Amino acid sequence: MPRGKVEIDADRCKGCGLCIEACPQDVLSLSDDFNASGYNYAATENPEDCVGCGFCGKVCPDVAITVYKKQKEGV
Amino acid sequence: MSEKAVAENTGKMKKVFDKPETLNDQQFSYCPGCHHGVINRLIAEAIDELGIQDTTVGTAPVGCSVFMYKWFDIDVIQPAHGRVSAVATGAKRARPDLTVFAYQGDGDFASIGTNNSAHAANRGENITTFFINNTLYGMTGGEMAPTTLIGQKTTTSPQGRTAKDFGYPMKMSEMLAELDGPTYITRQAVYDVKRIDQAKAAIKKAFRFQMEDKGYSLIEFLSACPINWGMDPAEANERIREEVEEVYPLGDIIERS
């Protein structure tokens, strides 16, 4: 089970790619599909590698990313 | 990580990063990769974490961030071009119990509004100013600004800015630091996670200065404008690190208690 999870709001994303640059785990890539605004949005290509560090969310200029992190046992 | 992020569990997953409550659901109208969005979010996170959403008033410039009142779930005044510091002064003097911030681009703060900016700083008004320096006029099409670097090509300096014809890049933060009014002036950037964390800490510190009646504080942000710089967002970040920081070094310029 992955240690983290990212959810990307495809309609808010403008495809700038800064999250892809920031991700230390190469989880993200740009989708081949377009959103309603005509952008290739960011999507999770390797979701199983996510560690929930939140870097993608911090660098996102459009507040399009929600990040979850797996809790330690017993928490 | 937004400390305000609600601890919602999805299975064993905890939400550790989400949109701050001080921002509403309206999408920013900024271009892809523009740092305004990051800076807006950091200000909203700081307001969330200080618990001042109901007592904060923003004043927005004319420029790319003119629609702040649509994005922030707080009261925002949108004054005439360059008059943000003056209107923030009025709001703060009328309601000293409120936290008032001025948000201005380099066109607003360092060009048409320089007079207002300098005098608000010199009076030591108890307001917090966020000055977004992207080295040109973004909204109107990338014209040369007082902050444009020597040699930088813009739509109105197609051969590159020369000091002989256009003077030197305007160092507003250093200039205002010479005055006795301001108490905290710092220059920050948001091109990577480390800088973003530092910038957010500076924002919270500046708000705290105001809440403790310490007087005028200014945070200058070096901001990327990938569209008008003719670069992709990653290249624009690199330009700040390699070129813009050389002229406008990061870090605290003054801190007086």
Short mmCIF file of C-alpha atoms in Angstrom, two decimals, chain B residues 46-233:
data_model
loop_
_atom_site.label_atom_id
_atom_site.label_comp_id
_atom_site.label_asym_id
_atom_site.label_seq_id
_atom_site.Cartn_x
_atom_site.Cartn_y
_atom_site.Cartn_z
CA ALA B 46 -0.99 32.38 7.32
CA ILE B 47 -4.40 34.01 7.96
CA ASP B 48 -5.88 30.57 8.72
CA GLU B 49 -3.08 29.64 11.09
CA LEU B 50 -3.16 32.97 12.95
CA GLY B 51 -6.94 32.68 13.27
CA ILE B 52 -7.58 36.16 11.86
CA GLN B 53 -9.85 35.41 8.90
CA ASP B 54 -12.79 37.35 10.35
CA THR B 55 -10.67 40.37 11.28
CA THR B 56 -8.47 40.77 8.21
CA VAL B 57 -8.98 43.24 5.38
CA GLY B 58 -6.95 43.10 2.18
CA THR B 59 -6.30 45.86 -0.32
CA ALA B 60 -5.60 44.71 -3.87
CA PRO B 61 -3.74 46.49 -6.68
CA VAL B 62 -4.52 47.12 -10.29
CA GLY B 63 -2.65 44.36 -12.05
CA CYS B 64 -2.83 40.58 -12.36
CA SER B 65 -4.06 40.23 -8.77
CA VAL B 66 -6.86 42.77 -9.20
CA PHE B 67 -9.52 40.11 -8.60
CA MET B 68 -8.34 39.19 -5.09
CA TYR B 69 -11.80 39.92 -3.75
CA LYS B 70 -13.12 36.99 -5.80
CA TRP B 71 -10.59 34.51 -4.43
CA PHE B 72 -10.19 35.46 -0.75
CA ASP B 73 -12.96 34.79 1.73
CA ILE B 74 -12.23 38.05 3.56
CA ASP B 75 -13.11 41.68 2.83
CA VAL B 76 -10.92 43.09 0.05
CA ILE B 77 -10.83 46.71 -1.12
CA GLN B 78 -9.66 47.39 -4.66
CA PRO B 79 -8.41 51.00 -4.79
CA ALA B 80 -7.34 53.09 -7.77
CA HIS B 81 -4.01 52.15 -9.34
CA GLY B 82 -1.09 52.71 -6.95
CA ARG B 83 -3.22 53.95 -4.04
CA VAL B 84 -3.23 50.67 -2.13
CA SER B 85 -0.94 51.87 0.68
CA ALA B 86 -3.09 54.98 1.15
CA VAL B 87 -6.34 53.02 1.31
CA ALA B 88 -4.79 50.44 3.63
CA THR B 89 -3.69 53.36 5.83
CA GLY B 90 -7.29 54.60 5.96
CA ALA B 91 -8.70 51.18 6.75
CA LYS B 92 -6.18 50.57 9.52
CA ARG B 93 -6.60 54.02 11.09
CA ALA B 94 -10.39 53.72 11.03
CA ARG B 95 -10.32 50.20 12.47
CA PRO B 96 -7.06 49.60 14.34
CA ASP B 97 -8.53 46.35 15.66
CA LEU B 98 -8.39 44.83 12.16
CA THR B 99 -5.36 43.31 10.46
CA VAL B 100 -4.88 45.16 7.17
CA PHE B 101 -2.60 44.10 4.35
CA ALA B 102 -1.67 45.73 1.08
CA TYR B 103 -0.96 43.45 -1.88
CA GLN B 104 0.79 45.18 -4.77
CA GLY B 105 2.70 44.34 -7.92
CA ASP B 106 5.75 46.24 -9.10
CA GLY B 107 3.65 48.42 -11.39
CA ASP B 108 1.43 49.40 -8.50
CA PHE B 109 4.00 49.59 -5.69
CA ALA B 110 7.18 50.70 -7.46
CA SER B 111 5.87 52.78 -10.35
CA ILE B 112 2.54 54.60 -10.29
CA GLY B 113 2.24 54.18 -6.53
CA THR B 114 5.83 54.84 -5.42
CA ASN B 115 4.81 58.09 -3.73
CA ASN B 116 2.06 56.38 -1.71
CA SER B 117 4.27 53.39 -0.89
CA ALA B 118 7.20 55.49 0.32
CA HIS B 119 5.09 57.78 2.47
CA ALA B 120 3.14 54.92 4.09
CA ALA B 121 6.48 53.30 4.94
CA ASN B 122 7.92 56.59 6.22
CA ARG B 123 4.88 57.18 8.43
CA GLY B 124 5.43 53.72 9.85
CA GLU B 125 1.79 52.83 9.23
CA ASN B 126 0.89 49.68 11.10
CA ILE B 127 0.09 47.68 7.95
CA THR B 128 1.63 44.69 6.22
CA THR B 129 2.62 45.12 2.58
CA PHE B 130 3.21 42.30 0.11
CA PHE B 131 5.13 43.54 -2.91
CA ILE B 132 5.22 41.13 -5.85
CA ASN B 133 8.22 41.87 -8.08
CA ASN B 134 8.17 40.01 -11.40
CA THR B 135 10.46 42.54 -13.16
CA LEU B 136 7.84 43.78 -15.62
CA TYR B 137 4.21 44.79 -16.07
CA GLY B 138 2.43 41.44 -16.30
CA MET B 139 -1.23 42.16 -16.93
CA THR B 140 -0.78 44.68 -19.73
CA GLY B 141 1.55 42.56 -21.83
CA GLY B 142 5.04 42.47 -20.36
CA GLU B 143 6.25 46.07 -20.65
CA MET B 144 9.39 47.37 -18.93
CA ALA B 145 8.91 48.33 -15.28
CA PRO B 146 11.22 50.22 -12.88
CA THR B 147 12.19 46.79 -11.57
CA THR B 148 13.24 45.37 -14.98
CA LEU B 149 16.81 44.08 -14.97
CA ILE B 150 19.59 45.63 -17.06
CA GLY B 151 19.64 43.82 -20.41
CA GLN B 152 16.19 42.32 -19.94
CA LYS B 153 14.06 42.33 -23.09
CA THR B 154 10.45 43.39 -22.69
CA THR B 155 7.82 44.55 -25.17
CA THR B 156 8.90 48.17 -24.59
CA SER B 157 12.63 47.44 -24.35
CA PRO B 158 13.05 45.02 -27.26
CA GLN B 159 16.83 45.58 -27.32
CA GLY B 160 17.08 45.05 -23.56
CA ARG B 161 16.99 47.65 -20.78
CA THR B 162 19.98 49.99 -20.73
CA ALA B 163 20.96 52.04 -17.68
CA LYS B 164 21.81 55.02 -19.88
CA ASP B 165 18.31 55.35 -21.29
CA PHE B 166 16.14 53.85 -18.58
CA GLY B 167 18.06 53.93 -15.32
CA TYR B 168 18.68 51.04 -12.97
CA PRO B 169 16.45 48.35 -11.44
CA MET B 170 14.50 49.98 -8.61
CA LYS B 171 15.42 48.41 -5.26
CA MET B 172 12.31 49.38 -3.33
CA SER B 173 13.06 47.26 -0.27
CA GLU B 174 16.58 48.65 0.21
CA MET B 175 15.28 52.15 -0.47
CA LEU B 176 12.52 51.96 2.12
CA ALA B 177 14.85 50.30 4.63
CA GLU B 178 16.75 53.61 4.82
CA LEU B 179 13.66 55.23 6.37
CA ASP B 180 12.96 55.22 10.11
CA GLY B 181 9.31 54.14 9.73
CA PRO B 182 9.47 50.47 8.71
CA THR B 183 10.21 47.80 11.27
CA TYR B 184 10.48 44.64 9.17
CA ILE B 185 11.56 44.41 5.53
CA THR B 186 12.51 41.15 3.86
CA ARG B 187 12.83 39.74 0.36
CA GLN B 188 11.56 36.23 -0.35
CA ALA B 189 11.04 33.85 -3.27
CA VAL B 190 8.74 30.90 -3.85
CA TYR B 191 10.47 28.86 -6.56
CA ASP B 192 11.04 25.74 -4.45
CA VAL B 193 9.67 24.07 -1.33
CA LYS B 194 12.38 25.43 0.98
CA ARG B 195 11.83 29.02 -0.19
CA ILE B 196 8.06 28.56 0.04
CA ASP B 197 8.36 27.47 3.69
CA GLN B 198 10.64 30.43 4.45
CA ALA B 199 8.29 32.84 2.67
CA LYS B 200 5.33 31.60 4.69
CA ALA B 201 7.23 32.05 7.94
CA ALA B 202 8.04 35.63 6.87
CA ILE B 203 4.37 36.32 6.10
CA LYS B 204 3.30 35.11 9.53
CA LYS B 205 6.04 37.17 11.16
CA ALA B 206 4.94 40.30 9.28
CA PHE B 207 1.31 39.77 10.35
CA ARG B 208 2.47 39.28 13.94
CA PHE B 209 4.42 42.55 13.78
CA GLN B 210 1.18 44.30 12.89
CA MET B 211 -0.82 42.49 15.55
CA GLU B 212 1.79 43.59 18.12
CA ASP B 213 1.55 47.23 16.91
CA LYS B 214 5.15 47.29 15.78
CA GLY B 215 4.45 49.26 12.62
CA TYR B 216 5.09 48.99 8.90
CA SER B 217 6.33 45.70 7.48
CA LEU B 218 7.14 44.86 3.87
CA ILE B 219 7.73 41.53 2.16
CA GLU B 220 9.04 41.71 -1.37
CA PHE B 221 8.54 38.51 -3.37
CA LEU B 222 10.60 37.68 -6.44
CA SER B 223 7.87 36.27 -8.63
CA ALA B 224 7.95 34.42 -11.94
CA CYS B 225 6.02 35.58 -14.98
CA PRO B 226 6.65 32.68 -17.38
CA ILE B 227 4.33 33.98 -20.11
CA ASN B 228 5.87 37.45 -20.41
CA TRP B 229 9.40 36.13 -19.84
CA GLY B 230 8.87 33.74 -22.78
CA MET B 231 9.85 30.73 -20.68
CA ASP B 232 8.22 27.59 -19.40
CA PRO B 233 7.47 27.65 -15.64
#
